[in-house]
Amino acid sequence: SSVLTQPPSVSVAPGKTATITCGRSDIGDKSVHWYQQRPGQAPVVVMYYDTDRPSGIPERFSGSKSANTATLTISRVEAGDEADYYCQVWDSGVGGVFGGGTKLTVL
Amino acid sequence: QVQLQESGPGLMKLSETLSLTCTVSGGSLSNYHWSWIRQSPGRGLEWIGYIYSNGRTNYNPSLKSRVTISVDTSKNQFSLKLSSVTAADTAVYYCAREMVAVGSPFDSWGRGILVTVSS
């Protein structure tokens, strides 16, 4: 299946660590990218190729990956991190595939 | 800094052909794939397809029968046509850029344009 599975929502208190997962049995063989989408705005890439952080993205954002799960970790969460987060891979014969998205709520 | 801007009608009727254009400024179309991506409340982000500057295309199999993406390098624009629209095609449509390398991310996006299909 090409479906990337994300939890619909994650809640975290300010200053704590948020963990957002993206699951699929073959994800270990893929390059995973993560996007942040604030309300009314276009997505912005916050992590690419599993663990690389684009310039301008705080070091509080980090990525990791195992054989079947990719993870976006946000340390010392701030109110401004509240957004929807999407993972994305490329599948041969299908093209770009996105996860269903995770709404991060900062309590 | 490259900028992308979508344009086109925001309201359509059932069975019409959706037609959108993305204008790219601050950079050339060369060396990138140029994609259309849409987002509807019920289906999240959905990749529609991309085009390279030489006209080579790749489409999402689920939409392939209805999609045509074209490029006009003289105007630094690329366009989307989606035929026989239904209510399920109501979405915000984004254009986006991706490097021509295996598995690259979408590193620049337009602001998006809402297209509503009504009867």
JSON list of C-alpha atoms in Angstrom, two decimals:
[
{"chain": "A", "resi": 1, "resn": "SER", "atom": "CA", "xyz": [0.00, 0.00, 0.00]},
{"chain": "A", "resi": 2, "resn": "SER", "atom": "CA", "xyz": [1.14, 3.58, -0.70]},
{"chain": "A", "resi": 3, "resn": "VAL", "atom": "CA", "xyz": [-0.57, 5.01, 2.40]},
{"chain": "A", "resi": 4, "resn": "LEU", "atom": "CA", "xyz": [1.62, 6.89, 4.88]},
{"chain": "A", "resi": 5, "resn": "THR", "atom": "CA", "xyz": [0.08, 6.70, 8.34]},
{"chain": "A", "resi": 6, "resn": "GLN", "atom": "CA", "xyz": [0.24, 9.68, 10.67]},
{"chain": "A", "resi": 7, "resn": "PRO", "atom": "CA", "xyz": [-1.58, 10.28, 13.96]},
{"chain": "A", "resi": 8, "resn": "PRO", "atom": "CA", "xyz": [-4.38, 12.79, 13.37]},
{"chain": "A", "resi": 9, "resn": "SER", "atom": "CA", "xyz": [-3.36, 14.90, 16.33]},
{"chain": "A", "resi": 10, "resn": "VAL", "atom": "CA", "xyz": [-0.58, 15.45, 18.84]},
{"chain": "A", "resi": 11, "resn": "SER", "atom": "CA", "xyz": [-0.80, 17.75, 21.84]},
{"chain": "A", "resi": 12, "resn": "VAL", "atom": "CA", "xyz": [2.12, 19.05, 23.83]},
{"chain": "A", "resi": 13, "resn": "ALA", "atom": "CA", "xyz": [2.78, 21.68, 26.47]},
{"chain": "A", "resi": 14, "resn": "PRO", "atom": "CA", "xyz": [5.09, 24.60, 25.70]},
{"chain": "A", "resi": 15, "resn": "GLY", "atom": "CA", "xyz": [8.71, 23.75, 26.33]},
{"chain": "A", "resi": 16, "resn": "LYS", "atom": "CA", "xyz": [8.13, 20.01, 25.97]},
{"chain": "A", "resi": 17, "resn": "THR", "atom": "CA", "xyz": [8.99, 17.70, 23.08]},
{"chain": "A", "resi": 18, "resn": "ALA", "atom": "CA", "xyz": [6.55, 16.80, 20.31]},
{"chain": "A", "resi": 19, "resn": "THR", "atom": "CA", "xyz": [6.96, 13.59, 18.33]},
{"chain": "A", "resi": 20, "resn": "ILE", "atom": "CA", "xyz": [5.12, 13.10, 15.04]},
{"chain": "A", "resi": 21, "resn": "THR", "atom": "CA", "xyz": [5.35, 9.75, 13.29]},
{"chain": "A", "resi": 22, "resn": "CYS", "atom": "CA", "xyz": [4.86, 8.60, 9.71]},
{"chain": "A", "resi": 23, "resn": "GLY", "atom": "CA", "xyz": [4.51, 4.88, 9.20]},
{"chain": "A", "resi": 24, "resn": "ARG", "atom": "CA", "xyz": [4.75, 2.44, 6.30]},
{"chain": "A", "resi": 25, "resn": "SER", "atom": "CA", "xyz": [6.41, -0.94, 6.02]},
{"chain": "A", "resi": 26, "resn": "ASP", "atom": "CA", "xyz": [8.93, 0.17, 3.38]},
{"chain": "A", "resi": 27, "resn": "ILE", "atom": "CA", "xyz": [9.61, 3.71, 4.56]},
{"chain": "A", "resi": 28, "resn": "GLY", "atom": "CA", "xyz": [13.16, 2.74, 5.46]},
{"chain": "A", "resi": 29, "resn": "ASP", "atom": "CA", "xyz": [13.88, 2.52, 1.73]},
{"chain": "A", "resi": 30, "resn": "LYS", "atom": "CA", "xyz": [12.49, 5.99, 0.98]},
{"chain": "A", "resi": 31, "resn": "SER", "atom": "CA", "xyz": [13.61, 9.58, 1.39]},
{"chain": "A", "resi": 32, "resn": "VAL", "atom": "CA", "xyz": [11.10, 11.24, 3.72]},
{"chain": "A", "resi": 33, "resn": "HIS", "atom": "CA", "xyz": [10.28, 14.92, 3.71]},
{"chain": "A", "resi": 34, "resn": "TRP", "atom": "CA", "xyz": [8.25, 16.84, 6.30]},
{"chain": "A", "resi": 35, "resn": "TYR", "atom": "CA", "xyz": [6.12, 19.94, 5.75]},
{"chain": "A", "resi": 36, "resn": "GLN", "atom": "CA", "xyz": [4.63, 22.42, 8.19]},
{"chain": "A", "resi": 37, "resn": "GLN", "atom": "CA", "xyz": [1.38, 24.09, 7.21]},
{"chain": "A", "resi": 38, "resn": "ARG", "atom": "CA", "xyz": [-0.01, 26.93, 9.27]},
{"chain": "A", "resi": 39, "resn": "PRO", "atom": "CA", "xyz": [-3.69, 27.85, 8.85]},
{"chain": "A", "resi": 40, "resn": "GLY", "atom": "CA", "xyz": [-4.37, 29.59, 5.57]},
{"chain": "A", "resi": 41, "resn": "GLN", "atom": "CA", "xyz": [-0.81, 29.15, 4.33]},
{"chain": "A", "resi": 42, "resn": "ALA", "atom": "CA", "xyz": [0.99, 26.88, 1.92]},
{"chain": "A", "resi": 43, "resn": "PRO", "atom": "CA", "xyz": [3.11, 24.02, 3.26]},
{"chain": "A", "resi": 44, "resn": "VAL", "atom": "CA", "xyz": [6.76, 24.73, 4.02]},
{"chain": "A", "resi": 45, "resn": "VAL", "atom": "CA", "xyz": [9.43, 22.03, 4.10]},
{"chain": "A", "resi": 46, "resn": "VAL", "atom": "CA", "xyz": [10.92, 21.74, 7.58]},
{"chain": "A", "resi": 47, "resn": "MET", "atom": "CA", "xyz": [12.91, 18.50, 7.11]},
{"chain": "A", "resi": 48, "resn": "TYR", "atom": "CA", "xyz": [14.12, 16.78, 3.97]},
{"chain": "A", "resi": 49, "resn": "TYR", "atom": "CA", "xyz": [15.88, 13.54, 3.16]},
{"chain": "A", "resi": 50, "resn": "ASP", "atom": "CA", "xyz": [14.90, 12.16, 6.55]},
{"chain": "A", "resi": 51, "resn": "THR", "atom": "CA", "xyz": [17.22, 14.24, 8.71]},
{"chain": "A", "resi": 52, "resn": "ASP", "atom": "CA", "xyz": [18.31, 17.39, 6.83]},
{"chain": "A", "resi": 53, "resn": "ARG", "atom": "CA", "xyz": [17.05, 20.73, 8.06]},
{"chain": "A", "resi": 54, "resn": "PRO", "atom": "CA", "xyz": [16.60, 23.57, 5.53]},
{"chain": "A", "resi": 55, "resn": "SER", "atom": "CA", "xyz": [18.21, 26.88, 6.30]},
{"chain": "A", "resi": 56, "resn": "GLY", "atom": "CA", "xyz": [15.98, 29.01, 8.47]},
{"chain": "A", "resi": 57, "resn": "ILE", "atom": "CA", "xyz": [14.40, 26.06, 10.27]},
{"chain": "A", "resi": 58, "resn": "PRO", "atom": "CA", "xyz": [15.27, 26.06, 13.99]},
{"chain": "A", "resi": 59, "resn": "GLU", "atom": "CA", "xyz": [17.59, 23.40, 15.36]},
{"chain": "A", "resi": 60, "resn": "ARG", "atom": "CA", "xyz": [14.70, 22.38, 17.60]},
{"chain": "A", "resi": 61, "resn": "PHE", "atom": "CA", "xyz": [13.39, 20.43, 14.59]},
{"chain": "A", "resi": 62, "resn": "SER", "atom": "CA", "xyz": [14.99, 17.07, 13.93]},
{"chain": "A", "resi": 63, "resn": "GLY", "atom": "CA", "xyz": [14.18, 13.97, 11.91]},
{"chain": "A", "resi": 64, "resn": "SER", "atom": "CA", "xyz": [14.88, 10.27, 12.22]},
{"chain": "A", "resi": 65, "resn": "LYS", "atom": "CA", "xyz": [13.83, 7.05, 10.56]},
{"chain": "A", "resi": 66, "resn": "SER", "atom": "CA", "xyz": [13.68, 3.33, 11.19]},
{"chain": "A", "resi": 67, "resn": "ALA", "atom": "CA", "xyz": [12.67, 0.53, 8.83]},
{"chain": "A", "resi": 68, "resn": "ASN", "atom": "CA", "xyz": [8.97, 1.29, 9.05]},
{"chain": "A", "resi": 69, "resn": "THR", "atom": "CA", "xyz": [8.61, 4.67, 10.78]},
{"chain": "A", "resi": 70, "resn": "ALA", "atom": "CA", "xyz": [9.86, 8.18, 10.12]},
{"chain": "A", "resi": 71, "resn": "THR", "atom": "CA", "xyz": [9.73, 10.65, 12.98]},
{"chain": "A", "resi": 72, "resn": "LEU", "atom": "CA", "xyz": [9.73, 14.43, 13.20]},
{"chain": "A", "resi": 73, "resn": "THR", "atom": "CA", "xyz": [10.75, 15.67, 16.64]},
{"chain": "A", "resi": 74, "resn": "ILE", "atom": "CA", "xyz": [10.22, 19.21, 17.81]},
{"chain": "A", "resi": 75, "resn": "SER", "atom": "CA", "xyz": [12.07, 20.06, 21.02]},
{"chain": "A", "resi": 76, "resn": "ARG", "atom": "CA", "xyz": [11.22, 22.94, 23.34]},
{"chain": "A", "resi": 77, "resn": "VAL", "atom": "CA", "xyz": [7.91, 23.45, 21.57]},
{"chain": "A", "resi": 78, "resn": "GLU", "atom": "CA", "xyz": [6.69, 27.00, 21.14]},
{"chain": "A", "resi": 79, "resn": "ALA", "atom": "CA", "xyz": [3.23, 28.39, 20.43]},
{"chain": "A", "resi": 80, "resn": "GLY", "atom": "CA", "xyz": [4.36, 29.24, 16.90]},
{"chain": "A", "resi": 81, "resn": "ASP", "atom": "CA", "xyz": [4.94, 25.57, 16.15]},
{"chain": "A", "resi": 82, "resn": "GLU", "atom": "CA", "xyz": [1.20, 24.93, 16.22]},
{"chain": "A", "resi": 83, "resn": "ALA", "atom": "CA", "xyz": [0.36, 23.75, 12.71]},
{"chain": "A", "resi": 84, "resn": "ASP", "atom": "CA", "xyz": [-0.41, 20.73, 10.57]},
{"chain": "A", "resi": 85, "resn": "TYR", "atom": "CA", "xyz": [2.55, 18.54, 9.68]},
{"chain": "A", "resi": 86, "resn": "TYR", "atom": "CA", "xyz": [2.73, 16.22, 6.66]},
{"chain": "A", "resi": 87, "resn": "CYS", "atom": "CA", "xyz": [5.24, 13.58, 5.66]},
{"chain": "A", "resi": 88, "resn": "GLN", "atom": "CA", "xyz": [5.91, 12.87, 1.99]},
{"chain": "A", "resi": 89, "resn": "VAL", "atom": "CA", "xyz": [7.78, 10.33, -0.15]},
{"chain": "A", "resi": 90, "resn": "TRP", "atom": "CA", "xyz": [8.09, 9.52, -3.84]},
{"chain": "A", "resi": 91, "resn": "ASP", "atom": "CA", "xyz": [6.81, 6.15, -5.05]},
{"chain": "A", "resi": 92, "resn": "SER", "atom": "CA", "xyz": [7.87, 4.70, -8.37]},
{"chain": "A", "resi": 93, "resn": "GLY", "atom": "CA", "xyz": [4.87, 4.43, -10.67]},
{"chain": "A", "resi": 94, "resn": "VAL", "atom": "CA", "xyz": [2.71, 6.53, -8.40]},
{"chain": "A", "resi": 95, "resn": "GLY", "atom": "CA", "xyz": [4.55, 9.80, -7.84]},
{"chain": "A", "resi": 96, "resn": "GLY", "atom": "CA", "xyz": [4.36, 12.05, -4.81]},
{"chain": "A", "resi": 97, "resn": "VAL", "atom": "CA", "xyz": [2.59, 10.56, -1.78]},
{"chain": "A", "resi": 98, "resn": "PHE", "atom": "CA", "xyz": [1.64, 12.48, 1.35]},
{"chain": "A", "resi": 99, "resn": "GLY", "atom": "CA", "xyz": [0.66, 11.30, 4.79]},
{"chain": "A", "resi": 100, "resn": "GLY", "atom": "CA", "xyz": [-2.76, 12.25, 6.10]},
{"chain": "A", "resi": 101, "resn": "GLY", "atom": "CA", "xyz": [-1.31, 14.99, 8.28]},
{"chain": "A", "resi": 102, "resn": "THR", "atom": "CA", "xyz": [-0.95, 15.57, 12.01]},
{"chain": "A", "resi": 103, "resn": "LYS", "atom": "CA", "xyz": [-2.42, 18.58, 13.79]},
{"chain": "A", "resi": 104, "resn": "LEU", "atom": "CA", "xyz": [0.02, 19.76, 16.45]},
{"chain": "A", "resi": 105, "resn": "THR", "atom": "CA", "xyz": [-1.68, 21.57, 19.31]},
{"chain": "A", "resi": 106, "resn": "VAL", "atom": "CA", "xyz": [0.37, 23.51, 21.83]},
{"chain": "A", "resi": 107, "resn": "LEU", "atom": "CA", "xyz": [-1.51, 23.44, 25.10]},
{"chain": "B", "resi": 1, "resn": "GLN", "atom": "CA", "xyz": [14.20, 33.80, -4.22]},
{"chain": "B", "resi": 2, "resn": "VAL", "atom": "CA", "xyz": [11.83, 32.04, -6.59]},
{"chain": "B", "resi": 3, "resn": "GLN", "atom": "CA", "xyz": [8.14, 32.87, -6.26]},
{"chain": "B", "resi": 4, "resn": "LEU", "atom": "CA", "xyz": [5.17, 30.95, -7.63]},
{"chain": "B", "resi": 5, "resn": "GLN", "atom": "CA", "xyz": [1.71, 32.37, -8.19]},
{"chain": "B", "resi": 6, "resn": "GLU", "atom": "CA", "xyz": [-1.39, 30.46, -9.18]},
{"chain": "B", "resi": 7, "resn": "SER", "atom": "CA", "xyz": [-4.13, 32.07, -11.25]},
{"chain": "B", "resi": 8, "resn": "GLY", "atom": "CA", "xyz": [-7.42, 31.01, -12.75]},
{"chain": "B", "resi": 9, "resn": "PRO", "atom": "CA", "xyz": [-11.16, 30.89, -12.06]},
{"chain": "B", "resi": 10, "resn": "GLY", "atom": "CA", "xyz": [-12.25, 30.16, -8.53]},
{"chain": "B", "resi": 11, "resn": "LEU", "atom": "CA", "xyz": [-15.71, 28.87, -9.36]},
{"chain": "B", "resi": 12, "resn": "MET", "atom": "CA", "xyz": [-16.63, 26.16, -11.81]},
{"chain": "B", "resi": 13, "resn": "LYS", "atom": "CA", "xyz": [-19.64, 24.11, -12.80]},
{"chain": "B", "resi": 14, "resn": "LEU", "atom": "CA", "xyz": [-19.93, 20.34, -12.91]},
{"chain": "B", "resi": 15, "resn": "SER", "atom": "CA", "xyz": [-18.35, 18.67, -15.96]},
{"chain": "B", "resi": 16, "resn": "GLU", "atom": "CA", "xyz": [-16.34, 21.75, -16.98]},
{"chain": "B", "resi": 17, "resn": "THR", "atom": "CA", "xyz": [-12.58, 21.73, -17.50]},
{"chain": "B", "resi": 18, "resn": "LEU", "atom": "CA", "xyz": [-10.52, 23.35, -14.74]},
{"chain": "B", "resi": 19, "resn": "SER", "atom": "CA", "xyz": [-7.70, 25.48, -16.08]},
{"chain": "B", "resi": 20, "resn": "LEU", "atom": "CA", "xyz": [-5.02, 27.01, -13.84]},
{"chain": "B", "resi": 21, "resn": "THR", "atom": "CA", "xyz": [-1.70, 28.71, -14.54]},
{"chain": "B", "resi": 22, "resn": "CYS", "atom": "CA", "xyz": [1.36, 29.03, -12.34]},
{"chain": "B", "resi": 23, "resn": "THR", "atom": "CA", "xyz": [3.69, 31.96, -13.02]},
{"chain": "B", "resi": 24, "resn": "VAL", "atom": "CA", "xyz": [7.26, 31.52, -11.81]},
{"chain": "B", "resi": 25, "resn": "SER", "atom": "CA", "xyz": [9.31, 34.60, -11.01]},
{"chain": "B", "resi": 26, "resn": "GLY", "atom": "CA", "xyz": [12.84, 35.01, -9.71]},
{"chain": "B", "resi": 27, "resn": "GLY", "atom": "CA", "xyz": [14.14, 31.91, -11.41]},
{"chain": "B", "resi": 28, "resn": "SER", "atom": "CA", "xyz": [14.19, 29.75, -14.51]},
{"chain": "B", "resi": 29, "resn": "LEU", "atom": "CA", "xyz": [12.05, 26.71, -15.19]},
{"chain": "B", "resi": 30, "resn": "SER", "atom": "CA", "xyz": [15.16, 24.72, -16.09]},
{"chain": "B", "resi": 31, "resn": "ASN", "atom": "CA", "xyz": [16.50, 21.94, -13.86]},
{"chain": "B", "resi": 32, "resn": "TYR", "atom": "CA", "xyz": [13.31, 21.52, -11.85]},
{"chain": "B", "resi": 33, "resn": "HIS", "atom": "CA", "xyz": [10.10, 19.57, -11.92]},
{"chain": "B", "resi": 34, "resn": "TRP", "atom": "CA", "xyz": [7.03, 21.77, -11.61]},
{"chain": "B", "resi": 35, "resn": "SER", "atom": "CA", "xyz": [4.11, 20.19, -9.85]},
{"chain": "B", "resi": 36, "resn": "TRP", "atom": "CA", "xyz": [0.46, 20.72, -9.12]},
{"chain": "B", "resi": 37, "resn": "ILE", "atom": "CA", "xyz": [-0.78, 19.61, -5.70]},
{"chain": "B", "resi": 38, "resn": "ARG", "atom": "CA", "xyz": [-4.25, 19.99, -4.28]},
{"chain": "B", "resi": 39, "resn": "GLN", "atom": "CA", "xyz": [-5.76, 19.95, -0.82]},
{"chain": "B", "resi": 40, "resn": "SER", "atom": "CA", "xyz": [-9.36, 19.23, 0.03]},
{"chain": "B", "resi": 41, "resn": "PRO", "atom": "CA", "xyz": [-10.81, 18.76, 3.52]},
{"chain": "B", "resi": 42, "resn": "GLY", "atom": "CA", "xyz": [-11.56, 15.11, 2.98]},
{"chain": "B", "resi": 43, "resn": "ARG", "atom": "CA", "xyz": [-8.40, 14.00, 1.18]},
{"chain": "B", "resi": 44, "resn": "GLY", "atom": "CA", "xyz": [-5.48, 16.03, 2.55]},
{"chain": "B", "resi": 45, "resn": "LEU", "atom": "CA", "xyz": [-2.62, 16.83, 0.19]},
{"chain": "B", "resi": 46, "resn": "GLU", "atom": "CA", "xyz": [-2.76, 15.08, -3.16]},
{"chain": "B", "resi": 47, "resn": "TRP", "atom": "CA", "xyz": [-0.03, 15.28, -5.80]},
{"chain": "B", "resi": 48, "resn": "ILE", "atom": "CA", "xyz": [-1.56, 15.74, -9.25]},
{"chain": "B", "resi": 49, "resn": "GLY", "atom": "CA", "xyz": [1.49, 15.64, -11.50]},
{"chain": "B", "resi": 50, "resn": "TYR", "atom": "CA", "xyz": [4.58, 17.45, -12.68]},
{"chain": "B", "resi": 51, "resn": "ILE", "atom": "CA", "xyz": [6.22, 18.73, -15.83]},
{"chain": "B", "resi": 52, "resn": "TYR", "atom": "CA", "xyz": [9.84, 19.32, -16.71]},
{"chain": "B", "resi": 53, "resn": "SER", "atom": "CA", "xyz": [10.94, 22.28, -18.79]},
{"chain": "B", "resi": 54, "resn": "ASN", "atom": "CA", "xyz": [11.33, 20.06, -21.87]},
{"chain": "B", "resi": 55, "resn": "GLY", "atom": "CA", "xyz": [7.67, 19.07, -21.60]},
{"chain": "B", "resi": 56, "resn": "ARG", "atom": "CA", "xyz": [8.13, 15.63, -20.05]},
{"chain": "B", "resi": 57, "resn": "THR", "atom": "CA", "xyz": [5.26, 14.88, -17.69]},
{"chain": "B", "resi": 58, "resn": "ASN", "atom": "CA", "xyz": [4.38, 12.46, -14.91]},
{"chain": "B", "resi": 59, "resn": "TYR", "atom": "CA", "xyz": [0.85, 12.18, -13.57]},
{"chain": "B", "resi": 60, "resn": "ASN", "atom": "CA", "xyz": [-0.83, 10.65, -10.55]},
{"chain": "B", "resi": 61, "resn": "PRO", "atom": "CA", "xyz": [-2.39, 7.42, -11.88]},
{"chain": "B", "resi": 62, "resn": "SER", "atom": "CA", "xyz": [-5.65, 8.18, -10.07]},
{"chain": "B", "resi": 63, "resn": "LEU", "atom": "CA", "xyz": [-6.11, 11.41, -12.07]},
{"chain": "B", "resi": 64, "resn": "LYS", "atom": "CA", "xyz": [-4.15, 10.64, -15.23]},
{"chain": "B", "resi": 65, "resn": "SER", "atom": "CA", "xyz": [-7.16, 10.20, -17.48]},
{"chain": "B", "resi": 66, "resn": "ARG", "atom": "CA", "xyz": [-8.35, 13.74, -16.75]},
{"chain": "B", "resi": 67, "resn": "VAL", "atom": "CA", "xyz": [-5.10, 15.70, -16.31]},
{"chain": "B", "resi": 68, "resn": "THR", "atom": "CA", "xyz": [-2.93, 17.63, -18.73]},
{"chain": "B", "resi": 69, "resn": "ILE", "atom": "CA", "xyz": [0.03, 19.73, -17.56]},
{"chain": "B", "resi": 70, "resn": "SER", "atom": "CA", "xyz": [1.79, 21.96, -20.06]},
{"chain": "B", "resi": 71, "resn": "VAL", "atom": "CA", "xyz": [4.65, 24.46, -19.97]},
{"chain": "B", "resi": 72, "resn": "ASP", "atom": "CA", "xyz": [5.35, 27.79, -21.66]},
{"chain": "B", "resi": 73, "resn": "THR", "atom": "CA", "xyz": [9.03, 28.56, -21.11]},
{"chain": "B", "resi": 74, "resn": "SER", "atom": "CA", "xyz": [8.76, 31.89, -22.93]},
{"chain": "B", "resi": 75, "resn": "LYS", "atom": "CA", "xyz": [6.37, 33.12, -20.24]},
{"chain": "B", "resi": 76, "resn": "ASN", "atom": "CA", "xyz": [7.95, 31.15, -17.37]},
{"chain": "B", "resi": 77, "resn": "GLN", "atom": "CA", "xyz": [4.59, 29.53, -16.75]},
{"chain": "B", "resi": 78, "resn": "PHE", "atom": "CA", "xyz": [3.14, 26.08, -16.49]},
{"chain": "B", "resi": 79, "resn": "SER", "atom": "CA", "xyz": [-0.51, 25.12, -16.54]},
{"chain": "B", "resi": 80, "resn": "LEU", "atom": "CA", "xyz": [-2.98, 22.51, -15.34]},
{"chain": "B", "resi": 81, "resn": "LYS", "atom": "CA", "xyz": [-6.10, 21.29, -17.08]},
{"chain": "B", "resi": 82, "resn": "LEU", "atom": "CA", "xyz": [-8.44, 18.90, -15.29]},
{"chain": "B", "resi": 83, "resn": "SER", "atom": "CA", "xyz": [-11.43, 17.75, -17.29]},
{"chain": "B", "resi": 84, "resn": "SER", "atom": "CA", "xyz": [-14.94, 16.70, -16.28]},
{"chain": "B", "resi": 85, "resn": "VAL", "atom": "CA", "xyz": [-14.76, 18.20, -12.80]},
{"chain": "B", "resi": 86, "resn": "THR", "atom": "CA", "xyz": [-17.04, 17.05, -10.00]},
{"chain": "B", "resi": 87, "resn": "ALA", "atom": "CA", "xyz": [-17.63, 18.28, -6.46]},
{"chain": "B", "resi": 88, "resn": "ALA", "atom": "CA", "xyz": [-14.75, 16.04, -5.37]},
{"chain": "B", "resi": 89, "resn": "ASP", "atom": "CA", "xyz": [-12.39, 18.32, -7.30]},
{"chain": "B", "resi": 90, "resn": "THR", "atom": "CA", "xyz": [-13.19, 21.24, -5.01]},
{"chain": "B", "resi": 91, "resn": "ALA", "atom": "CA", "xyz": [-9.89, 22.04, -3.35]},
{"chain": "B", "resi": 92, "resn": "VAL", "atom": "CA", "xyz": [-7.08, 24.52, -2.89]},
{"chain": "B", "resi": 93, "resn": "TYR", "atom": "CA", "xyz": [-4.70, 24.00, -5.78]},
{"chain": "B", "resi": 94, "resn": "TYR", "atom": "CA", "xyz": [-0.99, 24.68, -5.25]},
{"chain": "B", "resi": 95, "resn": "CYS", "atom": "CA", "xyz": [1.85, 24.82, -7.71]},
{"chain": "B", "resi": 96, "resn": "ALA", "atom": "CA", "xyz": [5.23, 23.76, -6.36]},
{"chain": "B", "resi": 97, "resn": "ARG", "atom": "CA", "xyz": [8.84, 23.21, -7.37]},
{"chain": "B", "resi": 98, "resn": "GLU", "atom": "CA", "xyz": [10.93, 20.07, -6.94]},
{"chain": "B", "resi": 99, "resn": "MET", "atom": "CA", "xyz": [14.56, 19.53, -7.91]},
{"chain": "B", "resi": 100, "resn": "VAL", "atom": "CA", "xyz": [15.25, 17.03, -10.67]},
{"chain": "B", "resi": 101, "resn": "ALA", "atom": "CA", "xyz": [16.85, 14.45, -8.44]},
{"chain": "B", "resi": 102, "resn": "VAL", "atom": "CA", "xyz": [15.43, 11.20, -7.15]},
{"chain": "B", "resi": 103, "resn": "GLY", "atom": "CA", "xyz": [13.14, 11.71, -4.21]},
{"chain": "B", "resi": 104, "resn": "SER", "atom": "CA", "xyz": [13.49, 15.46, -3.90]},
{"chain": "B", "resi": 105, "resn": "PRO", "atom": "CA", "xyz": [11.18, 17.59, -1.70]},
{"chain": "B", "resi": 106, "resn": "PHE", "atom": "CA", "xyz": [8.87, 20.37, -2.81]},
{"chain": "B", "resi": 107, "resn": "ASP", "atom": "CA", "xyz": [11.03, 23.31, -1.79]},
{"chain": "B", "resi": 108, "resn": "SER", "atom": "CA", "xyz": [8.91, 26.21, -3.02]},
{"chain": "B", "resi": 109, "resn": "TRP", "atom": "CA", "xyz": [5.14, 26.54, -3.15]},
{"chain": "B", "resi": 110, "resn": "GLY", "atom": "CA", "xyz": [2.64, 29.06, -4.41]},
{"chain": "B", "resi": 111, "resn": "ARG", "atom": "CA", "xyz": [0.08, 30.49, -2.01]},
{"chain": "B", "resi": 112, "resn": "GLY", "atom": "CA", "xyz": [-2.66, 28.34, -3.48]},
{"chain": "B", "resi": 113, "resn": "ILE", "atom": "CA", "xyz": [-5.95, 29.07, -5.19]},
{"chain": "B", "resi": 114, "resn": "LEU", "atom": "CA", "xyz": [-9.33, 27.81, -4.04]},
{"chain": "B", "resi": 115, "resn": "VAL", "atom": "CA", "xyz": [-11.39, 26.22, -6.77]},
{"chain": "B", "resi": 116, "resn": "THR", "atom": "CA", "xyz": [-15.00, 25.42, -5.98]},
{"chain": "B", "resi": 117, "resn": "VAL", "atom": "CA", "xyz": [-17.07, 23.17, -8.21]},
{"chain": "B", "resi": 118, "resn": "SER", "atom": "CA", "xyz": [-20.79, 23.71, -7.96]},
{"chain": "B", "resi": 119, "resn": "SER", "atom": "CA", "xyz": [-23.85, 22.57, -9.78]}
]
